[in-house]
Short mmCIF file of C-alpha atoms and ligand atoms in Angstrom, two decimals:
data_model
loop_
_atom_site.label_atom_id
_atom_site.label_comp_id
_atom_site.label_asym_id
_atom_site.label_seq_id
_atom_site.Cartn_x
_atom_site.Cartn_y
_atom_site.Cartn_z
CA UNK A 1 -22.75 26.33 -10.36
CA UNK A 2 -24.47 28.95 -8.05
CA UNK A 3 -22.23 31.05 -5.72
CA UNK A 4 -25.17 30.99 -2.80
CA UNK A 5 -24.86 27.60 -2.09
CA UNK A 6 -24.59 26.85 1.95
CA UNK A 7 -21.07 26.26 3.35
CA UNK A 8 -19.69 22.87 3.26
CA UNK A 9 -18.97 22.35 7.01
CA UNK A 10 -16.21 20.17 7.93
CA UNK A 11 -15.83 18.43 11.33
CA UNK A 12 -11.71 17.31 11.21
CA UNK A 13 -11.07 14.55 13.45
CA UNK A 14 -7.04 13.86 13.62
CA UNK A 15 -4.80 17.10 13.96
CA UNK A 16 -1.65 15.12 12.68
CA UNK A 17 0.47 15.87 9.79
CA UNK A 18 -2.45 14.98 7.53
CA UNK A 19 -5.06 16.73 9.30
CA UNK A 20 -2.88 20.40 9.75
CA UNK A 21 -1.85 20.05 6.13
CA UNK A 22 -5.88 20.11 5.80
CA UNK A 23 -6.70 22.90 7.74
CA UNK A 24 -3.45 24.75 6.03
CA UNK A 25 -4.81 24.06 2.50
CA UNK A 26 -8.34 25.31 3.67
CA UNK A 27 -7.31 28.48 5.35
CA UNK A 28 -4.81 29.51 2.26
CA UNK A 29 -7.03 28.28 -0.39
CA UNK A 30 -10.27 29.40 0.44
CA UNK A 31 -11.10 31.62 -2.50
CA UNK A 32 -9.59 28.83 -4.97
CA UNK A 33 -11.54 26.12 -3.24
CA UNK A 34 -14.98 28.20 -3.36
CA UNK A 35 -14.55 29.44 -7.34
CA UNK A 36 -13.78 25.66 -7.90
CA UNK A 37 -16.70 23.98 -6.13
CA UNK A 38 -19.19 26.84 -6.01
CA UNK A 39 -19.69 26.52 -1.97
CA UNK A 40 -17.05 28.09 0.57
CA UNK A 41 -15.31 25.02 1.94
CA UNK A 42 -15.38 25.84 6.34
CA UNK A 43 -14.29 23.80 9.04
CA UNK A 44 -16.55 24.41 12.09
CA UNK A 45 -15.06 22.04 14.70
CA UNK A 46 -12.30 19.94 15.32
CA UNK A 47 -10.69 17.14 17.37
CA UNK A 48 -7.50 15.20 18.77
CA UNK A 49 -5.75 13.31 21.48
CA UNK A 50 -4.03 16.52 22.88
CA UNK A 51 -5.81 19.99 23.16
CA UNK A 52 -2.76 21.96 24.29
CA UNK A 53 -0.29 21.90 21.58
CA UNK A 54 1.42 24.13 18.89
CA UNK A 55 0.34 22.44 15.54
CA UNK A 56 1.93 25.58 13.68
CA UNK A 57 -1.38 26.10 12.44
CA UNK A 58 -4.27 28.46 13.89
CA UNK A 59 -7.16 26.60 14.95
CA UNK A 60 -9.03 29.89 16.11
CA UNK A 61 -12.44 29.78 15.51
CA UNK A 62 -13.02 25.86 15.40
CA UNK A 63 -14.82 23.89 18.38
CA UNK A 64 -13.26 21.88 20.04
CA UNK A 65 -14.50 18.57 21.04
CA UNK A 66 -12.43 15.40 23.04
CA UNK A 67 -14.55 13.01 21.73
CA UNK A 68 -14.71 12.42 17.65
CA UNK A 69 -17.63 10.47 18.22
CA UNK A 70 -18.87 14.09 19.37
CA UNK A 71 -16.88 15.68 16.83
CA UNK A 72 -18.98 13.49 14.10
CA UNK A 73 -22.24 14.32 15.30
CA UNK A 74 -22.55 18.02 15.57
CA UNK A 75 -25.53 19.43 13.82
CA UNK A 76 -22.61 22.00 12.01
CA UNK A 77 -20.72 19.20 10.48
CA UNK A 78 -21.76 17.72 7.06
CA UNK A 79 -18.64 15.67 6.49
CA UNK A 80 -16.84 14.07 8.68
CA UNK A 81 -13.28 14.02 7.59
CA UNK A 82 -11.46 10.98 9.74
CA UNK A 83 -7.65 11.11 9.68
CA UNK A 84 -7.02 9.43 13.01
CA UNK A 85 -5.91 5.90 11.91
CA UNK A 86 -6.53 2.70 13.07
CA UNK A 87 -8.65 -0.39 11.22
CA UNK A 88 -11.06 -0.18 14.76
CA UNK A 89 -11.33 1.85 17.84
CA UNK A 90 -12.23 5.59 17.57
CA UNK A 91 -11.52 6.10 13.70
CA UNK A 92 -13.99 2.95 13.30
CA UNK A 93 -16.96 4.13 15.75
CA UNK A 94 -16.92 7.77 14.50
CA UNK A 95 -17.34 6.89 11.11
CA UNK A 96 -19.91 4.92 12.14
CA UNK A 97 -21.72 7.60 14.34
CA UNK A 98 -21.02 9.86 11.40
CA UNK A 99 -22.99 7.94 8.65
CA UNK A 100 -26.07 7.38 10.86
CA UNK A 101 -25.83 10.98 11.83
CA UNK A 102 -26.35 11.75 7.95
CA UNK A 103 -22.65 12.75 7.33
CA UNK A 104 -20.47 12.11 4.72
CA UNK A 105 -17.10 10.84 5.44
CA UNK A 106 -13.56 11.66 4.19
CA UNK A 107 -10.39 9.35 5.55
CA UNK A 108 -7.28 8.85 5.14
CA UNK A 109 -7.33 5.28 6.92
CA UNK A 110 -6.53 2.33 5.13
CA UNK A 111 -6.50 -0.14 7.78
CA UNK A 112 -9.90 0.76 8.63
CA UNK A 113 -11.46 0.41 5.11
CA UNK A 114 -8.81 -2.65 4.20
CA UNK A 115 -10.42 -4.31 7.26
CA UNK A 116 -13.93 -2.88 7.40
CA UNK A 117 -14.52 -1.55 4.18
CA UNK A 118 -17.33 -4.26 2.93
CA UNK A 119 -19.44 -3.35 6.12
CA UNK A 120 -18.81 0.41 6.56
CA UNK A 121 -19.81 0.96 2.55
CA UNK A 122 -22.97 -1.48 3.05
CA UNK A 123 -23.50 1.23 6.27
CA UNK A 124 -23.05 4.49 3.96
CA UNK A 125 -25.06 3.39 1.01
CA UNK A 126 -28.18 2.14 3.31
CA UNK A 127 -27.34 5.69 4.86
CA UNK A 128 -27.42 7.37 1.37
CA UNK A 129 -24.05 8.81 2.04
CA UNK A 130 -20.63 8.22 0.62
CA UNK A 131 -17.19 7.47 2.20
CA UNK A 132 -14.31 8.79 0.19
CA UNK A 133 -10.46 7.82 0.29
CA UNK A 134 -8.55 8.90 -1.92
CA UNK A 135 -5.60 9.77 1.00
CA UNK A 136 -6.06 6.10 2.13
CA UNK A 137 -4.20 5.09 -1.14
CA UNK A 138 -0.77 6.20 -2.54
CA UNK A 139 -1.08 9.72 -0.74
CA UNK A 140 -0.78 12.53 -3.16
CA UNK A 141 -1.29 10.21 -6.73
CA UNK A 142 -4.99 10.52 -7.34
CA UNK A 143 -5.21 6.97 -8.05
CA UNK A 144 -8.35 5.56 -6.27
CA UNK A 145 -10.10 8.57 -8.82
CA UNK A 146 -7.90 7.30 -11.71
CA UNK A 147 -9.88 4.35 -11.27
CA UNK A 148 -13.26 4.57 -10.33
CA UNK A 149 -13.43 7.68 -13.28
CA UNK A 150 -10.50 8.10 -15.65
CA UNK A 151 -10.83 3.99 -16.44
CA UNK A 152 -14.23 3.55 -15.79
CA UNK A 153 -14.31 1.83 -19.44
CA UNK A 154 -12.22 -0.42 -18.75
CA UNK A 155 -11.94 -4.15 -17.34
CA UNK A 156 -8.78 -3.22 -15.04
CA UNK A 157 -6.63 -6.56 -15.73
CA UNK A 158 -3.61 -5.94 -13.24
CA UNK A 159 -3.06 -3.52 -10.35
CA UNK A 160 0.55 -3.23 -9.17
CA UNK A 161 2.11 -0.84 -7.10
CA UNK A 162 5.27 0.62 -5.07
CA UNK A 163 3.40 2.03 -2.29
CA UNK A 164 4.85 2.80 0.94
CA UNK A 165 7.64 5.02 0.75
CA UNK A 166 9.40 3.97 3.78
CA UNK A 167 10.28 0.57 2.47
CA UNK A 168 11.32 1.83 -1.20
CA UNK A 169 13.59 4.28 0.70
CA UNK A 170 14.92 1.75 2.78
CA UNK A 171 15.68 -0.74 -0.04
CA UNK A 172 17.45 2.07 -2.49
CA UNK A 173 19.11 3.33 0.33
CA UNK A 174 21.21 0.38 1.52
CA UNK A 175 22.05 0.00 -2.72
CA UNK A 176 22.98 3.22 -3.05
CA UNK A 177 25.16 3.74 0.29
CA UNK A 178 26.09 0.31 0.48
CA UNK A 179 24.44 0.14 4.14
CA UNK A 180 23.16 -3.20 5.75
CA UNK A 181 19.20 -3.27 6.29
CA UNK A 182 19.40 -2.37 10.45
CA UNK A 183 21.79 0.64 9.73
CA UNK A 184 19.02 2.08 7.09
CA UNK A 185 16.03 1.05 9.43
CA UNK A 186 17.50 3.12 12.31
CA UNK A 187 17.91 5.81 9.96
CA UNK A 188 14.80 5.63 8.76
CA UNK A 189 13.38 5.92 12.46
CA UNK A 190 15.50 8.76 13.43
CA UNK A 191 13.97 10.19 9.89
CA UNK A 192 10.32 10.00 11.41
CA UNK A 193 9.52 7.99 8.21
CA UNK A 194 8.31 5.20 9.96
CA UNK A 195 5.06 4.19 11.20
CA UNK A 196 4.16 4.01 15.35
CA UNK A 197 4.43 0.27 14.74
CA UNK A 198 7.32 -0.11 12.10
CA UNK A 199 5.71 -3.56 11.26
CA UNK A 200 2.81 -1.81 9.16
CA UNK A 201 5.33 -0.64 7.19
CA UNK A 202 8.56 -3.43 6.46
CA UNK A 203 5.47 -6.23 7.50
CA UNK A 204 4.05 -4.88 4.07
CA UNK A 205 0.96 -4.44 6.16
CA UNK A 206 0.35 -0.84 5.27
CA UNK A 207 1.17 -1.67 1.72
CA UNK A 208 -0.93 -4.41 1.45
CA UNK A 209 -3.95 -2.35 2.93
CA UNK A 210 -3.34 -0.07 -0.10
CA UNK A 211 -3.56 -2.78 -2.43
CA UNK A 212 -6.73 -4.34 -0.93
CA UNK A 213 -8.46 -1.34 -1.80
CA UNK A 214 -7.43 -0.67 -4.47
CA UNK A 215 -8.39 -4.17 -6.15
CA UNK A 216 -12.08 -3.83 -4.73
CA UNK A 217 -12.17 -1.00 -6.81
CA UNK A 218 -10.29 -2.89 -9.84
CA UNK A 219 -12.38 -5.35 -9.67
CA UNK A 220 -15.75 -5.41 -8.12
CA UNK A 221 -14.81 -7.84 -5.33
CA UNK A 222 -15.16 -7.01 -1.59
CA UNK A 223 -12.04 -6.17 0.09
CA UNK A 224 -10.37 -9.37 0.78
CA UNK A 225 -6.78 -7.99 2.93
CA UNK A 226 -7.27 -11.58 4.86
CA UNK A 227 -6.60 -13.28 1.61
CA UNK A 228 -3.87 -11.33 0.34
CA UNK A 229 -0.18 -13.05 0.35
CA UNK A 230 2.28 -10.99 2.70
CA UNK A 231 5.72 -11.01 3.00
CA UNK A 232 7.64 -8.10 4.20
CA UNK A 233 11.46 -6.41 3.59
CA UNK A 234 13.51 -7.58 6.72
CA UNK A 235 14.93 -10.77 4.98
CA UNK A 236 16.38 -8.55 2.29
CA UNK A 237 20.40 -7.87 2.68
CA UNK A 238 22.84 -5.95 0.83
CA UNK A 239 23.68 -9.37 -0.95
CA UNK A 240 20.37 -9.93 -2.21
CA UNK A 241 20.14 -6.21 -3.37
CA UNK A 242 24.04 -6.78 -5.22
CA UNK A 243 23.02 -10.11 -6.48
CA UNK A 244 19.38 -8.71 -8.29
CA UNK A 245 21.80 -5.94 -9.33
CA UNK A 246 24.14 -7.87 -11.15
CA UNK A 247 21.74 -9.86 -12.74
CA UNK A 248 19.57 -6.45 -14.29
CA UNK A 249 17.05 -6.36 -11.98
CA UNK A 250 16.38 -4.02 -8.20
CA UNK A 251 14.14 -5.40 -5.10
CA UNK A 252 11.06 -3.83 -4.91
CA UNK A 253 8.42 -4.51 -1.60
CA UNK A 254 5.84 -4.96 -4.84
CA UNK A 255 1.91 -5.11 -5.06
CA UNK A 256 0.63 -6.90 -7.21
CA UNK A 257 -3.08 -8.02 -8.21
CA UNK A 258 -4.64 -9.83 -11.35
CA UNK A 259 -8.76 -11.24 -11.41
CA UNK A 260 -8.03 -14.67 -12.46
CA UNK A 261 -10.31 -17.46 -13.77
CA UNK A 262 -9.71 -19.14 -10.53
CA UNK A 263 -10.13 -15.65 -8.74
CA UNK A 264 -8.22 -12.72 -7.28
CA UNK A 265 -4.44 -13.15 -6.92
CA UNK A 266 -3.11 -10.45 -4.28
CA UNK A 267 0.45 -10.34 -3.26
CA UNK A 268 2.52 -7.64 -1.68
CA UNK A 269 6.09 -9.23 -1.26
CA UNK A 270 9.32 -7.84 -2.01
CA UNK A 271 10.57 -8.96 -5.29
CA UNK A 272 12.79 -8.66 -8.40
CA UNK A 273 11.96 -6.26 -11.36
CA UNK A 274 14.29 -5.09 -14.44
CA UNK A 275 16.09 -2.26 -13.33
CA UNK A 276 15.44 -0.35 -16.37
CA UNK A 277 11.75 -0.54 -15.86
CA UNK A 278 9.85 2.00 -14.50
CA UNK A 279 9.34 0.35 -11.14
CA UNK A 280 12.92 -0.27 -11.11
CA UNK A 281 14.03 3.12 -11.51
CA UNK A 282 11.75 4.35 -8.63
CA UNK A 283 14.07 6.13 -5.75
CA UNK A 284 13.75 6.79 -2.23
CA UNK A 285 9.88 7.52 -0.89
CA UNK A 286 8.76 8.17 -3.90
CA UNK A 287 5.14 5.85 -4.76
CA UNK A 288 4.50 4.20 -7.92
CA UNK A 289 1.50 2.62 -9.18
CA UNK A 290 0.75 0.59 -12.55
CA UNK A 291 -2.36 0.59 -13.88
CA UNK A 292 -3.36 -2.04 -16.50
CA UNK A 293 -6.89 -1.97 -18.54
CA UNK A 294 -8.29 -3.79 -21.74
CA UNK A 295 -8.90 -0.32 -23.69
CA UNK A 296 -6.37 2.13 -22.28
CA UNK A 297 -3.10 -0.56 -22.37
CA UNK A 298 -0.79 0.48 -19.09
CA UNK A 299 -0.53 4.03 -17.95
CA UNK A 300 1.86 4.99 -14.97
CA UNK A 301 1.39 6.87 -11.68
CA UNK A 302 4.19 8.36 -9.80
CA UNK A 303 4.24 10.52 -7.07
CA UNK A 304 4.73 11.22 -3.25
CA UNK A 305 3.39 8.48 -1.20
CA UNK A 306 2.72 10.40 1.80
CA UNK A 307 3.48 13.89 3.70
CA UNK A 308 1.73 16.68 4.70
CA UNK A 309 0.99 18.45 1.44
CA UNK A 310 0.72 15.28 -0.75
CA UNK A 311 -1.70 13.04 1.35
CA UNK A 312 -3.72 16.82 2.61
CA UNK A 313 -3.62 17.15 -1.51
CA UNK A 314 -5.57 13.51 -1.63
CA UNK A 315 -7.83 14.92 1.04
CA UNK A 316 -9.38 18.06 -0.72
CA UNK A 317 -9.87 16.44 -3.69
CA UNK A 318 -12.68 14.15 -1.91
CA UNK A 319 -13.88 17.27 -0.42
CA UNK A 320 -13.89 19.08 -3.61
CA UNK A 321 -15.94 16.04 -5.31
CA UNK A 322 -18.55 16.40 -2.03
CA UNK A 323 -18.90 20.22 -2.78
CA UNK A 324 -19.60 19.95 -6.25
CA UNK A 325 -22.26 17.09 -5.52
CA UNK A 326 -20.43 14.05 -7.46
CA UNK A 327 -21.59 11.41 -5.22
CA UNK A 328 -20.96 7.42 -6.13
CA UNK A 329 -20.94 4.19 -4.29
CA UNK A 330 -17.97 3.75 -2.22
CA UNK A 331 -16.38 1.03 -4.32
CA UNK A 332 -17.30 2.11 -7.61
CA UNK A 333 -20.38 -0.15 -7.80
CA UNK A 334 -23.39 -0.99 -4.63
CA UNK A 335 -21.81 -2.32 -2.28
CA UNK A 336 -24.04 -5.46 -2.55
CA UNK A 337 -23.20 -6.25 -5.68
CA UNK A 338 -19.54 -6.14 -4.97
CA UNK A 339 -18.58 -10.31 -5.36
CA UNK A 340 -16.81 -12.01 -2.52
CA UNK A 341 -13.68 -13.13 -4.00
CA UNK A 342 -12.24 -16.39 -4.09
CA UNK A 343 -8.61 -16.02 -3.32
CA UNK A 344 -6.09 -17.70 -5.80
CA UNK A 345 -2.83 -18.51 -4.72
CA UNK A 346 0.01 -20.05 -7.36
CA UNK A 347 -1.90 -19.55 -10.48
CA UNK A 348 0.75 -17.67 -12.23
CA UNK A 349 4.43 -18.90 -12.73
CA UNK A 350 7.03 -17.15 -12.77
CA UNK A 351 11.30 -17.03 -12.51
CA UNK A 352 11.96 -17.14 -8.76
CA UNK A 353 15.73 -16.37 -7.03
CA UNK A 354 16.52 -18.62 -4.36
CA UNK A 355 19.36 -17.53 -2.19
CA UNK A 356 20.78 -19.87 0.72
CA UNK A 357 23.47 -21.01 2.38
CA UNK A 358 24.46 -24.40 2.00
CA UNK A 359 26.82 -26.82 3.68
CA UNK A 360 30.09 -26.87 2.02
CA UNK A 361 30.16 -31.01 1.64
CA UNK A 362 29.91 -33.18 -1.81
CA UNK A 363 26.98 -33.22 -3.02
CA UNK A 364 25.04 -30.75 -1.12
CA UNK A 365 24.27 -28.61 -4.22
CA UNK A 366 23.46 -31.88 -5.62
CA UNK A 367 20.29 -32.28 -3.08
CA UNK A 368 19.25 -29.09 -3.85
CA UNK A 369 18.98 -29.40 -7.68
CA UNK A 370 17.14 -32.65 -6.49
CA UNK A 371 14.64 -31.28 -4.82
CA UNK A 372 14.12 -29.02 -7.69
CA UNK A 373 14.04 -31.09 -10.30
CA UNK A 374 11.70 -33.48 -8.36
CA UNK A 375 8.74 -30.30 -8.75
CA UNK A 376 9.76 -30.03 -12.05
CA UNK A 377 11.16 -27.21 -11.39
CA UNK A 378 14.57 -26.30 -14.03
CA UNK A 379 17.29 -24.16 -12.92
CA UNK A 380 18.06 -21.10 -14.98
CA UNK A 381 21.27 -20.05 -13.53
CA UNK A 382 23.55 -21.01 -10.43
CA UNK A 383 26.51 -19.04 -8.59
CA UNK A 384 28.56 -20.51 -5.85
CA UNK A 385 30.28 -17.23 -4.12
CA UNK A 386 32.76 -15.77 -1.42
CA UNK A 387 32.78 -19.09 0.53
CA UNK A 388 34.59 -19.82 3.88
CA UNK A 389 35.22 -23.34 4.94
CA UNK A 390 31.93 -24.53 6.52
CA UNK A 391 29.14 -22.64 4.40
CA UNK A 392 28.81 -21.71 0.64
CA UNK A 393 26.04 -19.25 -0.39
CA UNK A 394 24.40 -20.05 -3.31
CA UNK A 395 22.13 -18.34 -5.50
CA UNK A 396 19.86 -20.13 -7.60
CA UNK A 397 17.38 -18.29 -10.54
CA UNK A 398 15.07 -21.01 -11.35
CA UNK A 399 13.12 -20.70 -15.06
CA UNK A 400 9.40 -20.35 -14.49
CA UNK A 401 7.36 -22.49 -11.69
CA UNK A 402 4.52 -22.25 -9.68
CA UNK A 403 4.85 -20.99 -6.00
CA UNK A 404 3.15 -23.84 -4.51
CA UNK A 405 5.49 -26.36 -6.33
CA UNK A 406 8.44 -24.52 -5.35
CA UNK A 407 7.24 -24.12 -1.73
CA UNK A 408 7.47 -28.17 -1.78
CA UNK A 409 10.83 -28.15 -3.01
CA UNK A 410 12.68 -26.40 -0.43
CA UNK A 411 10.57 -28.02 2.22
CA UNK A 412 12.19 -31.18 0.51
CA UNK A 413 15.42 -29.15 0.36
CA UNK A 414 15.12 -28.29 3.78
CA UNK A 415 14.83 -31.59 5.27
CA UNK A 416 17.76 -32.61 3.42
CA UNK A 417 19.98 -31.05 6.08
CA UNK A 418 22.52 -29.39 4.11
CA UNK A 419 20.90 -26.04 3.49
CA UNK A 420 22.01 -24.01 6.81
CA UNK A 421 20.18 -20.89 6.52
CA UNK A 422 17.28 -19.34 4.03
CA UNK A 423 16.82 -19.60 1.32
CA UNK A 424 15.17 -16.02 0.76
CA UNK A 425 12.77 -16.82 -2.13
CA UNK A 426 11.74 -13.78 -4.31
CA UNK A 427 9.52 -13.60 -6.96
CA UNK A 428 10.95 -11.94 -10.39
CA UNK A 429 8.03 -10.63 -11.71
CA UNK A 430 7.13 -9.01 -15.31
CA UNK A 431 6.27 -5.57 -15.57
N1 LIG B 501 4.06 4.77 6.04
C1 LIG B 501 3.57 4.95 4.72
C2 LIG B 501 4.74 5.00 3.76
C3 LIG B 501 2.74 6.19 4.53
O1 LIG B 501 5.88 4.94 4.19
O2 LIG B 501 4.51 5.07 2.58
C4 LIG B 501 1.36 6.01 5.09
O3 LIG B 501 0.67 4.98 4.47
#
């Protein structure tokens, strides 16, 4: 590695958490950064909504431009490092201008590449440059890189993940303080832990995003986030959480994905897992993902999901791989030889819970093991509990079924008239 190389110039679009954790690592790191990659690692201009704020950081000696399409054009930038947000708009067009300018890009934006990613790595590769996104992913667990390098032998067979924080802290905070789910979700606001638009994160939106990406990779498919099956955390209550407790298992908003003969199953829905797992024992905003390949077996990520220092972490490590010249399509593979996949919905059964709330009349529970058993679908257990007068909740564990089959049986459940509210249906998957 030659210590003459020319300066890697960085144009930093985004002066958010993300981006001032970058230009803190970069200011206190330089030496480190320069012995590790052989080139000193500068930022020459930067960019963001507002001009005239304390950021805690110095930004002395950067341009300034107002316009990141600007900002990703200069003739002193040679990557563009995008950590605005956003699957469109600005973030989109920049990285756009960026790779026809002859830049390299570096993002942190999921939505952009979960929504665009087919079109914007068929851009970079006709371009000859590369977009890299590690941030995008799990924050501060280096698991896009995991991937596309430290399993490169392997046929990935299952992706799953815990990845956003918010919702994992949510969910083990109303078990461990006993909390309904509005009380935590307030305190989660007031916590700044939530996204602009809190639906990205209990929506399972922001999740799912993650998981989109990361199965392209898995897999060799295009990034399919229309296809993926999305259910979010706001259905979940403290009884749900006491019930899956009792039983051995926590709720967990879950990612899952599996290449299938009869194509990619994606899901990102909260669901049960054993407790004594390693999913089940993650706590607050901590991240998780499970990696699952033909040679290696499974091997375990865990780490912080997002944060200044993790996700800026995620962000020099794509730098870093820039500097030192490792350069590789976006995905893993061309981008035109990614496969469209086919998405597969109900191809692999498994134990659901049921939880509703049924009139209290004879033979109401009656109906409902009706409508079950009419799918073929077997009850594994059954708990009638704390009832009034009127209503009787019910939970139901059912032994393994297809989705789609149980989907039919509490539409026929449903128009039985005796179930009064729900049910919540979760998933109780194997990990
Ligand atoms: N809002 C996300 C989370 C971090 O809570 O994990 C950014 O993706």
């Amino acid at each position: 590695m030659s210590q003459t190389a020319a300066p890697l110039r960085l144009g930093i679009a985004g002066l958010g958490t993300v981006g001032v954790g970058v230009v803190r690592i970069i200011r206190r790191q330089a030496a480190m950064l320069t012995a590790r990659t052989g080139r000193e690692i500068v930022i020459t201009a930067v960019s963001a909504r507002t001009r005239d704020k304390d950021r805690g950081v110095s930004l002395a000696g950067y341009a300034w431009e107002d316009d990141p399409v600007k900002l990703a054009t200069r003739d002193d930038v040679d990557i563009f490092v995008e950590l605005m947000g956003g699957a469109d708009g600005p973030a989109k067009a920049a990285t756009e201008a960026a790779l026809k300018a002859g830049k390299d890009v570096v993002t942190a934006n999921k939505a952009m590449l979960a929504v665009n990613g087919q079109a914007l790595a068929e851009l970079a590769e006709a371009e000859g440059r590369v977009i890299r996104y590690e941030a995008a992913v799990a924050g501060g667990i280096p698991v896009v890189k995991s991937l596309l390098e430290g399993l490169a032998g392997n046929e990935i067979t299952r992706v799953m993940g815990v990845m956003n924080g918010t919702c994992n802290y949510i969910l083990t905070r109303m078990e461990s303080a006993g909390l309904p789910y509005e009380d935590v979700f307030e305190e989660a606001r007031q916590l700044g832990y939530l996204e602009a638009d809190p639906e990205l994160d209990v929506g399972g939106i922001d999740a799912g995003h993650k998981l989109a990406i990361l199965a392209s990779v898995a897999y060799g498919t295009q990034v399919a986030f229309d296809d993926m099956e999305l259910e979010g955390i706001g259905e979940i209550t403290i009884d749900d959480i006491r019930q899956a407790a009792d039983m051995g298992y926590r709720i967990k908003l879950l990612g899952v994905s599996r290449k299938t003969g009869r194509g990619l199953e994606q899901r990102m829905a909260p669901c049960l897992v054993p407790a004594s797992s390693p999913l089940g024992q993650l706590e607050g905003g901590t991240n998780m993902v499970v990696l699952e390949g033909d040679a290696v077996g499974q091997i375990v990520l865990r780490g912080a999901g997002a944060g200044e220092g993790p996700t800026a972490s995620a962000v020099l490590s794509d730098i870093c791989d820039i500097a030192r010249g490792f350069r590789l399509p976006v995905f893993g593979q061309p981008a035109a030889s990614l496969e469209a996949a086919t998405p597969a919905r109900s191809v692999s059964a498994a134990p659901y819970y049921l939880r509703m709330m049924l009139q209290d009349k004879p033979g109401a529970l009656a109906k409902v093991a009706t409508a079950l058993g009419s799918e073929g679908i077997s009850i594994h257990r059954l708990r009638q509990y704390d009832h009034d007068n009127a209503c009787a909740p019910v939970l139901i564990v059912t032994h393994k079924c297809l989705r789609n089959d149980l989907d039919r049986a509490i539409e026929a459940m449903q128009a039985t008239g005796v179930v009064v509210s729900g049910p919540v249906t979760l998933r109780i998957e194997q990990v």
